[in-house]
Structures are given as C-alpha cells and as structure tokens.
C-alpha cells in the first residue's frame, strides 16, 4: 500500500520503477512547448506522478512530485496562483481545442 519516492525512482514493495520520472519530465516539456505556441510565454509546468490508491512517501523535496490522488487535490488548492487569468484562458482554450481532436 506504500510507495516511496526518492526523486529518481518509485519504490514499490516488490521493486522499483525508474521509468516514470523521465516520462513525466518528457511530458511536462511537451506540454510546455505546446503552450508556448499558444501563449508565447514559457509557462512553468510542474511534473507530477499521481498514484491513485497508494500511500506515497516522498523522501525529499524534488523537482518531480509524486503523490496520490487525494493529496493532488490538496496540493493544487494549496498552491499560490502561478498564472495570470488571461494566460489560463489561453491554456484552457488550447487544451480544449487539442482534446476535441480525440474521438471515443
């Protein structure tokens, strides 16, 4: 039920996952590039690994965050506003446009 996070690996009771951190860093860079095209600004994107159903014990304060879904909600509401409202409107519009190209 517990995953430890050392900033490089997720450490499960049965082994480690060293692939999640590089993947979430690549994804954050991709999102940052996508948004740069829209906002013309370098917005800081926080890489986060979310592990629903697990208790996540972080062993330090790292660039990449790892947490469970319950903590994610608290983390997001506790963060100070990072973006101006007009930047958020452009980001939301870009994601809305991008997601509409996906068919279910």
PDB file of N, CA and C in Angstrom:
ATOM      1  N   UNK A   1       0.811  -1.203   0.000  1.00  0.00           N
ATOM      2  CA  UNK A   1       0.000   0.000   0.000  1.00  0.00           C
ATOM      3  C   UNK A   1       0.850   1.259   0.000  1.00  0.00           C
ATOM      4  N   UNK A   2       2.172   1.128   0.211  1.00  0.00           N
ATOM      5  CA  UNK A   2       3.049   2.300   0.269  1.00  0.00           C
ATOM      6  C   UNK A   2       4.091   2.273  -0.839  1.00  0.00           C
ATOM      7  N   UNK A   3       4.236   3.419  -1.488  1.00  0.00           N
ATOM      8  CA  UNK A   3       5.280   3.627  -2.483  1.00  0.00           C
ATOM      9  C   UNK A   3       6.174   4.731  -1.959  1.00  0.00           C
ATOM     10  N   UNK A   4       7.467   4.496  -1.983  1.00  0.00           N
ATOM     11  CA  UNK A   4       8.421   5.539  -1.609  1.00  0.00           C
ATOM     12  C   UNK A   4       8.959   6.175  -2.884  1.00  0.00           C
ATOM     13  N   UNK A   5       9.270   7.466  -2.800  1.00  0.00           N
ATOM     14  CA  UNK A   5       9.770   8.200  -3.959  1.00  0.00           C
ATOM     15  C   UNK A   5      11.052   8.912  -3.566  1.00  0.00           C
ATOM     16  N   UNK A   6      12.145   8.594  -4.278  1.00  0.00           N
ATOM     17  CA  UNK A   6      13.444   9.190  -3.952  1.00  0.00           C
ATOM     18  C   UNK A   6      13.888  10.242  -4.965  1.00  0.00           C
ATOM     19  N   UNK A   7      12.966  10.720  -5.781  1.00  0.00           N
ATOM     20  CA  UNK A   7      13.293  11.735  -6.771  1.00  0.00           C
ATOM     21  C   UNK A   7      13.702  11.154  -8.111  1.00  0.00           C
ATOM     22  N   UNK A   8      14.102   9.888  -8.123  1.00  0.00           N
ATOM     23  CA  UNK A   8      14.515   9.211  -9.362  1.00  0.00           C
ATOM     24  C   UNK A   8      13.674   7.979  -9.640  1.00  0.00           C
ATOM     25  N   UNK A   9      13.250   7.306  -8.578  1.00  0.00           N
ATOM     26  CA  UNK A   9      12.526   6.033  -8.721  1.00  0.00           C
ATOM     27  C   UNK A   9      11.315   5.995  -7.806  1.00  0.00           C
ATOM     28  N   UNK A  10      10.312   5.260  -8.269  1.00  0.00           N
ATOM     29  CA  UNK A  10       9.205   4.865  -7.410  1.00  0.00           C
ATOM     30  C   UNK A  10       9.581   3.505  -6.845  1.00  0.00           C
ATOM     31  N   UNK A  11       9.561   3.387  -5.538  1.00  0.00           N
ATOM     32  CA  UNK A  11       9.993   2.156  -4.888  1.00  0.00           C
ATOM     33  C   UNK A  11       8.764   1.463  -4.308  1.00  0.00           C
ATOM     34  N   UNK A  12       8.330   0.416  -5.015  1.00  0.00           N
ATOM     35  CA  UNK A  12       7.175  -0.381  -4.605  1.00  0.00           C
ATOM     36  C   UNK A  12       7.637  -1.495  -3.670  1.00  0.00           C
ATOM     37  N   UNK A  13       6.709  -2.127  -2.977  1.00  0.00           N
ATOM     38  CA  UNK A  13       7.098  -3.240  -2.101  1.00  0.00           C
ATOM     39  C   UNK A  13       7.810  -4.368  -2.853  1.00  0.00           C
ATOM     40  N   UNK A  14       7.550  -4.527  -4.140  1.00  0.00           N
ATOM     41  CA  UNK A  14       8.126  -5.637  -4.906  1.00  0.00           C
ATOM     42  C   UNK A  14       9.249  -5.225  -5.859  1.00  0.00           C
ATOM     43  N   UNK A  15       9.537  -3.921  -5.976  1.00  0.00           N
ATOM     44  CA  UNK A  15      10.603  -3.491  -6.883  1.00  0.00           C
ATOM     45  C   UNK A  15      10.523  -2.000  -7.162  1.00  0.00           C
ATOM     46  N   UNK A  16      11.321  -1.549  -8.125  1.00  0.00           N
ATOM     47  CA  UNK A  16      11.383  -0.123  -8.424  1.00  0.00           C
ATOM     48  C   UNK A  16      10.943   0.163  -9.857  1.00  0.00           C
ATOM     49  N   UNK A  17      10.530   1.399 -10.075  1.00  0.00           N
ATOM     50  CA  UNK A  17      10.168   1.899 -11.392  1.00  0.00           C
ATOM     51  C   UNK A  17      10.996   3.144 -11.648  1.00  0.00           C
ATOM     52  N   UNK A  18      12.003   3.011 -12.512  1.00  0.00           N
ATOM     53  CA  UNK A  18      12.876   4.135 -12.835  1.00  0.00           C
ATOM     54  C   UNK A  18      12.413   4.849 -14.099  1.00  0.00           C
ATOM     55  N   UNK A  19      11.342   4.377 -14.735  1.00  0.00           N
ATOM     56  CA  UNK A  19      10.887   4.978 -15.984  1.00  0.00           C
ATOM     57  C   UNK A  19       9.889   6.101 -15.828  1.00  0.00           C
ATOM     58  N   UNK A  20       9.223   6.188 -14.695  1.00  0.00           N
ATOM     59  CA  UNK A  20       8.157   7.180 -14.520  1.00  0.00           C
ATOM     60  C   UNK A  20       8.697   8.607 -14.499  1.00  0.00           C
ATOM     61  N   UNK A  21       9.819   8.843 -13.845  1.00  0.00           N
ATOM     62  CA  UNK A  21      10.354  10.208 -13.728  1.00  0.00           C
ATOM     63  C   UNK A  21      10.768  10.752 -15.099  1.00  0.00           C
ATOM     64  N   UNK A  22      11.570  10.031 -15.880  1.00  0.00           N
ATOM     65  CA  UNK A  22      11.901  10.569 -17.209  1.00  0.00           C
ATOM     66  C   UNK A  22      10.664  10.772 -18.091  1.00  0.00           C
ATOM     67  N   UNK A  23       9.677   9.885 -17.967  1.00  0.00           N
ATOM     68  CA  UNK A  23       8.468  10.023 -18.772  1.00  0.00           C
ATOM     69  C   UNK A  23       7.703  11.289 -18.405  1.00  0.00           C
ATOM     70  N   UNK A  24       7.511  11.532 -17.119  1.00  0.00           N
ATOM     71  CA  UNK A  24       6.749  12.718 -16.713  1.00  0.00           C
ATOM     72  C   UNK A  24       7.534  13.995 -17.036  1.00  0.00           C
ATOM     73  N   UNK A  25       8.864  13.940 -17.014  1.00  0.00           N
ATOM     74  CA  UNK A  25       9.657  15.101 -17.415  1.00  0.00           C
ATOM     75  C   UNK A  25       9.491  15.375 -18.915  1.00  0.00           C
ATOM     76  N   UNK A  26       9.497  14.319 -19.730  1.00  0.00           N
ATOM     77  CA  UNK A  26       9.267  14.494 -21.177  1.00  0.00           C
ATOM     78  C   UNK A  26       7.874  15.059 -21.432  1.00  0.00           C
ATOM     79  N   UNK A  27       6.886  14.526 -20.727  1.00  0.00           N
ATOM     80  CA  UNK A  27       5.510  15.006 -20.908  1.00  0.00           C
ATOM     81  C   UNK A  27       5.371  16.475 -20.515  1.00  0.00           C
ATOM     82  N   UNK A  28       6.017  16.880 -19.433  1.00  0.00           N
ATOM     83  CA  UNK A  28       5.959  18.275 -18.992  1.00  0.00           C
ATOM     84  C   UNK A  28       6.608  19.188 -20.029  1.00  0.00           C
ATOM     85  N   UNK A  29       7.716  18.772 -20.612  1.00  0.00           N
ATOM     86  CA  UNK A  29       8.369  19.575 -21.661  1.00  0.00           C
ATOM     87  C   UNK A  29       7.478  19.679 -22.893  1.00  0.00           C
ATOM     88  N   UNK A  30       6.798  18.580 -23.245  1.00  0.00           N
ATOM     89  CA  UNK A  30       5.890  18.600 -24.389  1.00  0.00           C
ATOM     90  C   UNK A  30       4.746  19.590 -24.155  1.00  0.00           C
ATOM     91  N   UNK A  31       4.155  19.538 -22.963  1.00  0.00           N
ATOM     92  CA  UNK A  31       3.067  20.460 -22.627  1.00  0.00           C
ATOM     93  C   UNK A  31       3.582  21.893 -22.648  1.00  0.00           C
ATOM     94  N   UNK A  32       4.774  22.119 -22.124  1.00  0.00           N
ATOM     95  CA  UNK A  32       5.344  23.464 -22.106  1.00  0.00           C
ATOM     96  C   UNK A  32       5.528  23.996 -23.534  1.00  0.00           C
ATOM     97  N   UNK A  33       6.038  23.148 -24.445  1.00  0.00           N
ATOM     98  CA  UNK A  33       6.197  23.572 -25.844  1.00  0.00           C
ATOM     99  C   UNK A  33       4.846  23.859 -26.497  1.00  0.00           C
ATOM    100  N   UNK A  34       3.874  22.988 -26.238  1.00  0.00           N
ATOM    101  CA  UNK A  34       2.534  23.180 -26.792  1.00  0.00           C
ATOM    102  C   UNK A  34       1.951  24.511 -26.343  1.00  0.00           C
ATOM    103  N   UNK A  35       2.090  24.818 -25.069  1.00  0.00           N
ATOM    104  CA  UNK A  35       1.528  26.056 -24.532  1.00  0.00           C
ATOM    105  C   UNK A  35       2.319  27.281 -24.969  1.00  0.00           C
ATOM    106  N   UNK A  36       3.607  27.126 -25.191  1.00  0.00           N
ATOM    107  CA  UNK A  36       4.427  28.240 -25.672  1.00  0.00           C
ATOM    108  C   UNK A  36       3.912  28.726 -27.029  1.00  0.00           C
ATOM    109  N   UNK A  37       3.467  27.777 -27.865  1.00  0.00           N
ATOM    110  CA  UNK A  37       2.917  28.141 -29.170  1.00  0.00           C
ATOM    111  C   UNK A  37       1.676  29.016 -29.021  1.00  0.00           C
ATOM    112  N   UNK A  38       0.890  28.770 -27.979  1.00  0.00           N
ATOM    113  CA  UNK A  38      -0.368  29.483 -27.766  1.00  0.00           C
ATOM    114  C   UNK A  38      -0.170  30.796 -27.021  1.00  0.00           C
ATOM    115  N   UNK A  39       0.570  30.739 -25.917  1.00  0.00           N
ATOM    116  CA  UNK A  39       0.672  31.907 -25.035  1.00  0.00           C
ATOM    117  C   UNK A  39       1.871  32.793 -25.353  1.00  0.00           C
ATOM    118  N   UNK A  40       2.813  32.251 -26.104  1.00  0.00           N
ATOM    119  CA  UNK A  40       4.063  32.963 -26.415  1.00  0.00           C
ATOM    120  C   UNK A  40       4.875  33.261 -25.155  1.00  0.00           C
ATOM    121  N   UNK A  41       4.656  32.444 -24.132  1.00  0.00           N
ATOM    122  CA  UNK A  41       5.393  32.578 -22.880  1.00  0.00           C
ATOM    123  C   UNK A  41       5.911  31.210 -22.458  1.00  0.00           C
ATOM    124  N   UNK A  42       6.987  31.217 -21.693  1.00  0.00           N
ATOM    125  CA  UNK A  42       7.485  29.969 -21.115  1.00  0.00           C
ATOM    126  C   UNK A  42       6.825  29.771 -19.754  1.00  0.00           C
ATOM    127  N   UNK A  43       5.696  29.081 -19.765  1.00  0.00           N
ATOM    128  CA  UNK A  43       4.995  28.803 -18.517  1.00  0.00           C
ATOM    129  C   UNK A  43       5.654  27.613 -17.833  1.00  0.00           C
ATOM    130  N   UNK A  44       5.804  27.696 -16.534  1.00  0.00           N
ATOM    131  CA  UNK A  44       6.400  26.601 -15.777  1.00  0.00           C
ATOM    132  C   UNK A  44       5.361  25.496 -15.612  1.00  0.00           C
ATOM    133  N   UNK A  45       5.739  24.303 -16.007  1.00  0.00           N
ATOM    134  CA  UNK A  45       4.861  23.148 -15.890  1.00  0.00           C
ATOM    135  C   UNK A  45       5.444  22.232 -14.809  1.00  0.00           C
ATOM    136  N   UNK A  46       4.656  21.922 -13.801  1.00  0.00           N
ATOM    137  CA  UNK A  46       5.099  21.068 -12.701  1.00  0.00           C
ATOM    138  C   UNK A  46       4.895  19.603 -13.056  1.00  0.00           C
ATOM    139  N   UNK A  47       5.988  18.836 -13.198  1.00  0.00           N
ATOM    140  CA  UNK A  47       5.812  17.400 -13.439  1.00  0.00           C
ATOM    141  C   UNK A  47       5.334  16.692 -12.167  1.00  0.00           C
ATOM    142  N   UNK A  48       4.232  15.953 -12.294  1.00  0.00           N
ATOM    143  CA  UNK A  48       3.638  15.254 -11.151  1.00  0.00           C
ATOM    144  C   UNK A  48       3.301  13.820 -11.558  1.00  0.00           C
ATOM    145  N   UNK A  49       3.687  12.880 -10.717  1.00  0.00           N
ATOM    146  CA  UNK A  49       3.298  11.482 -10.882  1.00  0.00           C
ATOM    147  C   UNK A  49       2.192  11.218  -9.864  1.00  0.00           C
ATOM    148  N   UNK A  50       1.043  10.771 -10.348  1.00  0.00           N
ATOM    149  CA  UNK A  50      -0.093  10.506  -9.463  1.00  0.00           C
ATOM    150  C   UNK A  50      -0.318   8.993  -9.401  1.00  0.00           C
ATOM    151  N   UNK A  51      -0.384   8.479  -8.196  1.00  0.00           N
ATOM    152  CA  UNK A  51      -0.553   7.046  -7.948  1.00  0.00           C
ATOM    153  C   UNK A  51      -1.828   6.813  -7.151  1.00  0.00           C
ATOM    154  N   UNK A  52      -2.976   6.736  -7.836  1.00  0.00           N
ATOM    155  CA  UNK A  52      -4.241   6.535  -7.121  1.00  0.00           C
ATOM    156  C   UNK A  52      -4.222   5.234  -6.315  1.00  0.00           C
ATOM    157  N   UNK A  53      -4.741   5.317  -5.094  1.00  0.00           N
ATOM    158  CA  UNK A  53      -4.862   4.125  -4.261  1.00  0.00           C
ATOM    159  C   UNK A  53      -3.621   3.791  -3.448  1.00  0.00           C
ATOM    160  N   UNK A  54      -2.537   4.491  -3.648  1.00  0.00           N
ATOM    161  CA  UNK A  54      -1.297   4.233  -2.913  1.00  0.00           C
ATOM    162  C   UNK A  54      -1.050   5.336  -1.906  1.00  0.00           C
ATOM    163  N   UNK A  55      -0.376   4.995  -0.816  1.00  0.00           N
ATOM    164  CA  UNK A  55       0.167   5.999   0.077  1.00  0.00           C
ATOM    165  C   UNK A  55       1.570   6.273  -0.450  1.00  0.00           C
ATOM    166  N   UNK A  56       1.868   7.523  -0.769  1.00  0.00           N
ATOM    167  CA  UNK A  56       3.169   7.870  -1.349  1.00  0.00           C
ATOM    168  C   UNK A  56       3.983   8.609  -0.311  1.00  0.00           C
ATOM    169  N   UNK A  57       5.139   8.067  -0.005  1.00  0.00           N
ATOM    170  CA  UNK A  57       6.052   8.705   0.946  1.00  0.00           C
ATOM    171  C   UNK A  57       7.230   9.269   0.151  1.00  0.00           C
ATOM    172  N   UNK A  58       7.274  10.592   0.048  1.00  0.00           N
ATOM    173  CA  UNK A  58       8.378  11.238  -0.645  1.00  0.00           C
ATOM    174  C   UNK A  58       9.543  11.363   0.322  1.00  0.00           C
ATOM    175  N   UNK A  59      10.718  10.997  -0.137  1.00  0.00           N
ATOM    176  CA  UNK A  59      11.902  11.016   0.721  1.00  0.00           C
ATOM    177  C   UNK A  59      12.643  12.343   0.660  1.00  0.00           C
ATOM    178  N   UNK A  60      12.050  13.344   0.021  1.00  0.00           N
ATOM    179  CA  UNK A  60      12.655  14.668  -0.078  1.00  0.00           C
ATOM    180  C   UNK A  60      11.772  15.578  -0.909  1.00  0.00           C
ATOM    181  N   UNK A  61      12.265  16.783  -1.149  1.00  0.00           N
ATOM    182  CA  UNK A  61      11.549  17.754  -1.975  1.00  0.00           C
ATOM    183  C   UNK A  61      12.246  17.792  -3.332  1.00  0.00           C
ATOM    184  N   UNK A  62      11.612  17.220  -4.342  1.00  0.00           N
ATOM    185  CA  UNK A  62      12.234  17.050  -5.647  1.00  0.00           C
ATOM    186  C   UNK A  62      11.516  17.869  -6.708  1.00  0.00           C
ATOM    187  N   UNK A  63      12.192  18.056  -7.846  1.00  0.00           N
ATOM    188  CA  UNK A  63      11.588  18.773  -8.968  1.00  0.00           C
ATOM    189  C   UNK A  63      10.317  18.067  -9.431  1.00  0.00           C
ATOM    190  N   UNK A  64      10.378  16.762  -9.562  1.00  0.00           N
ATOM    191  CA  UNK A  64       9.203  15.956  -9.896  1.00  0.00           C
ATOM    192  C   UNK A  64       8.511  15.594  -8.586  1.00  0.00           C
ATOM    193  N   UNK A  65       7.214  15.778  -8.548  1.00  0.00           N
ATOM    194  CA  UNK A  65       6.432  15.428  -7.361  1.00  0.00           C
ATOM    195  C   UNK A  65       5.734  14.097  -7.603  1.00  0.00           C
ATOM    196  N   UNK A  66       5.587  13.311  -6.559  1.00  0.00           N
ATOM    197  CA  UNK A  66       4.826  12.060  -6.611  1.00  0.00           C
ATOM    198  C   UNK A  66       3.838  12.087  -5.459  1.00  0.00           C
ATOM    199  N   UNK A  67       2.580  11.743  -5.763  1.00  0.00           N
ATOM    200  CA  UNK A  67       1.544  11.811  -4.731  1.00  0.00           C
ATOM    201  C   UNK A  67       0.355  10.965  -5.145  1.00  0.00           C
ATOM    202  N   UNK A  68      -0.527  10.714  -4.185  1.00  0.00           N
ATOM    203  CA  UNK A  68      -1.757  10.004  -4.529  1.00  0.00           C
ATOM    204  C   UNK A  68      -2.815  11.024  -4.954  1.00  0.00           C
ATOM    205  N   UNK A  69      -3.936  10.538  -5.451  1.00  0.00           N
ATOM    206  CA  UNK A  69      -4.964  11.425  -5.995  1.00  0.00           C
ATOM    207  C   UNK A  69      -5.565  12.330  -4.926  1.00  0.00           C
ATOM    208  N   UNK A  70      -5.729  11.828  -3.699  1.00  0.00           N
ATOM    209  CA  UNK A  70      -6.283  12.657  -2.626  1.00  0.00           C
ATOM    210  C   UNK A  70      -5.364  13.835  -2.319  1.00  0.00           C
ATOM    211  N   UNK A  71      -4.058  13.571  -2.277  1.00  0.00           N
ATOM    212  CA  UNK A  71      -3.110  14.641  -1.973  1.00  0.00           C
ATOM    213  C   UNK A  71      -3.022  15.629  -3.132  1.00  0.00           C
ATOM    214  N   UNK A  72      -3.197  15.147  -4.358  1.00  0.00           N
ATOM    215  CA  UNK A  72      -3.137  16.038  -5.518  1.00  0.00           C
ATOM    216  C   UNK A  72      -4.142  17.174  -5.380  1.00  0.00           C
ATOM    217  N   UNK A  73      -5.359  16.865  -4.986  1.00  0.00           N
ATOM    218  CA  UNK A  73      -6.387  17.901  -4.831  1.00  0.00           C
ATOM    219  C   UNK A  73      -5.953  18.935  -3.791  1.00  0.00           C
ATOM    220  N   UNK A  74      -5.392  18.491  -2.679  1.00  0.00           N
ATOM    221  CA  UNK A  74      -4.916  19.412  -1.642  1.00  0.00           C
ATOM    222  C   UNK A  74      -3.729  20.222  -2.144  1.00  0.00           C
ATOM    223  N   UNK A  75      -2.841  19.573  -2.885  1.00  0.00           N
ATOM    224  CA  UNK A  75      -1.655  20.239  -3.428  1.00  0.00           C
ATOM    225  C   UNK A  75      -2.063  21.370  -4.373  1.00  0.00           C
ATOM    226  N   UNK A  76      -3.012  21.082  -5.244  1.00  0.00           N
ATOM    227  CA  UNK A  76      -3.420  22.085  -6.227  1.00  0.00           C
ATOM    228  C   UNK A  76      -4.151  23.254  -5.586  1.00  0.00           C
ATOM    229  N   UNK A  77      -4.982  22.997  -4.592  1.00  0.00           N
ATOM    230  CA  UNK A  77      -5.710  24.092  -3.960  1.00  0.00           C
ATOM    231  C   UNK A  77      -4.822  24.887  -3.009  1.00  0.00           C
ATOM    232  N   UNK A  78      -3.734  24.288  -2.538  1.00  0.00           N
ATOM    233  CA  UNK A  78      -2.834  24.984  -1.628  1.00  0.00           C
ATOM    234  C   UNK A  78      -1.756  25.799  -2.323  1.00  0.00           C
ATOM    235  N   UNK A  79      -1.603  25.598  -3.615  1.00  0.00           N
ATOM    236  CA  UNK A  79      -0.576  26.320  -4.368  1.00  0.00           C
ATOM    237  C   UNK A  79      -1.015  27.761  -4.621  1.00  0.00           C
ATOM    238  N   UNK A  80      -0.075  28.711  -4.528  1.00  0.00           N
ATOM    239  CA  UNK A  80      -0.437  30.088  -4.896  1.00  0.00           C
ATOM    240  C   UNK A  80      -0.674  30.173  -6.407  1.00  0.00           C
ATOM    241  N   UNK A  81      -1.458  31.142  -6.819  1.00  0.00           N
ATOM    242  CA  UNK A  81      -1.729  31.328  -8.249  1.00  0.00           C
ATOM    243  C   UNK A  81      -0.418  31.611  -8.979  1.00  0.00           C
ATOM    244  N   UNK A  82      -0.138  30.836 -10.010  1.00  0.00           N
ATOM    245  CA  UNK A  82       1.107  30.990 -10.774  1.00  0.00           C
ATOM    246  C   UNK A  82       0.912  31.745 -12.071  1.00  0.00           C
ATOM    247  N   UNK A  83      -0.329  31.761 -12.540  1.00  0.00           N
ATOM    248  CA  UNK A  83      -0.575  32.300 -13.874  1.00  0.00           C
ATOM    249  C   UNK A  83      -1.611  33.406 -13.818  1.00  0.00           C
ATOM    250  N   UNK A  84      -1.492  34.317 -14.753  1.00  0.00           N
ATOM    251  CA  UNK A  84      -2.483  35.375 -14.875  1.00  0.00           C
ATOM    252  C   UNK A  84      -3.752  34.774 -15.492  1.00  0.00           C
ATOM    253  N   UNK A  85      -4.909  35.345 -15.170  1.00  0.00           N
ATOM    254  CA  UNK A  85      -6.164  34.820 -15.728  1.00  0.00           C
ATOM    255  C   UNK A  85      -6.160  34.744 -17.253  1.00  0.00           C
ATOM    256  N   UNK A  86      -5.574  35.731 -17.913  1.00  0.00           N
ATOM    257  CA  UNK A  86      -5.564  35.703 -19.384  1.00  0.00           C
ATOM    258  C   UNK A  86      -4.685  34.567 -19.917  1.00  0.00           C
ATOM    259  N   UNK A  87      -3.609  34.221 -19.184  1.00  0.00           N
ATOM    260  CA  UNK A  87      -2.786  33.083 -19.584  1.00  0.00           C
ATOM    261  C   UNK A  87      -3.565  31.776 -19.422  1.00  0.00           C
ATOM    262  N   UNK A  88      -4.293  31.677 -18.309  1.00  0.00           N
ATOM    263  CA  UNK A  88      -5.099  30.471 -18.078  1.00  0.00           C
ATOM    264  C   UNK A  88      -6.180  30.317 -19.139  1.00  0.00           C
ATOM    265  N   UNK A  89      -6.783  31.406 -19.554  1.00  0.00           N
ATOM    266  CA  UNK A  89      -7.815  31.332 -20.591  1.00  0.00           C
ATOM    267  C   UNK A  89      -7.219  30.781 -21.881  1.00  0.00           C
ATOM    268  N   UNK A  90      -6.013  31.226 -22.236  1.00  0.00           N
ATOM    269  CA  UNK A  90      -5.352  30.730 -23.448  1.00  0.00           C
ATOM    270  C   UNK A  90      -4.991  29.254 -23.306  1.00  0.00           C
ATOM    271  N   UNK A  91      -4.535  28.857 -22.125  1.00  0.00           N
ATOM    272  CA  UNK A  91      -4.177  27.451 -21.868  1.00  0.00           C
ATOM    273  C   UNK A  91      -5.418  26.571 -21.970  1.00  0.00           C
ATOM    274  N   UNK A  92      -6.498  26.982 -21.328  1.00  0.00           N
ATOM    275  CA  UNK A  92      -7.733  26.194 -21.359  1.00  0.00           C
ATOM    276  C   UNK A  92      -8.251  26.074 -22.788  1.00  0.00           C
ATOM    277  N   UNK A  93      -8.205  27.166 -23.525  1.00  0.00           N
ATOM    278  CA  UNK A  93      -8.672  27.131 -24.917  1.00  0.00           C
ATOM    279  C   UNK A  93      -7.818  26.166 -25.745  1.00  0.00           C
ATOM    280  N   UNK A  94      -6.503  26.178 -25.526  1.00  0.00           N
ATOM    281  CA  UNK A  94      -5.610  25.294 -26.288  1.00  0.00           C
ATOM    282  C   UNK A  94      -5.880  23.831 -25.958  1.00  0.00           C
ATOM    283  N   UNK A  95      -6.040  23.515 -24.677  1.00  0.00           N
ATOM    284  CA  UNK A  95      -6.335  22.135 -24.293  1.00  0.00           C
ATOM    285  C   UNK A  95      -7.704  21.706 -24.822  1.00  0.00           C
ATOM    286  N   UNK A  96      -8.668  22.597 -24.756  1.00  0.00           N
ATOM    287  CA  UNK A  96      -9.993  22.273 -25.257  1.00  0.00           C
ATOM    288  C   UNK A  96      -9.931  21.974 -26.756  1.00  0.00           C
ATOM    289  N   UNK A  97      -9.199  22.795 -27.486  1.00  0.00           N
ATOM    290  CA  UNK A  97      -9.027  22.585 -28.930  1.00  0.00           C
ATOM    291  C   UNK A  97      -8.308  21.271 -29.205  1.00  0.00           C
ATOM    292  N   UNK A  98      -7.272  21.008 -28.457  1.00  0.00           N
ATOM    293  CA  UNK A  98      -6.465  19.798 -28.663  1.00  0.00           C
ATOM    294  C   UNK A  98      -7.268  18.530 -28.324  1.00  0.00           C
ATOM    295  N   UNK A  99      -8.025  18.577 -27.253  1.00  0.00           N
ATOM    296  CA  UNK A  99      -8.787  17.399 -26.821  1.00  0.00           C
ATOM    297  C   UNK A  99      -9.962  17.103 -27.736  1.00  0.00           C
ATOM    298  N   UNK A 100     -10.461  18.066 -28.420  1.00  0.00           N
ATOM    299  CA  UNK A 100     -11.601  17.847 -29.318  1.00  0.00           C
ATOM    300  C   UNK A 100     -11.217  17.044 -30.543  1.00  0.00           C
ATOM    301  N   UNK A 101      -9.921  16.873 -30.808  1.00  0.00           N
ATOM    302  CA  UNK A 101      -9.500  16.086 -31.962  1.00  0.00           C
ATOM    303  C   UNK A 101      -9.469  14.603 -31.638  1.00  0.00           C
ATOM    304  N   UNK A 102      -9.665  14.244 -30.374  1.00  0.00           N
ATOM    305  CA  UNK A 102      -9.667  12.855 -29.952  1.00  0.00           C
ATOM    306  C   UNK A 102     -11.083  12.312 -30.029  1.00  0.00           C
ATOM    307  N   UNK A 103     -11.247  11.173 -30.685  1.00  0.00           N
ATOM    308  CA  UNK A 103     -12.575  10.575 -30.782  1.00  0.00           C
ATOM    309  C   UNK A 103     -12.658   9.360 -29.888  1.00  0.00           C
ATOM    310  N   UNK A 104     -13.828   9.138 -29.324  1.00  0.00           N
ATOM    311  CA  UNK A 104     -14.045   7.987 -28.436  1.00  0.00           C
ATOM    312  C   UNK A 104     -14.862   6.953 -29.141  1.00  0.00           C
TER     313      UNK A 104
END
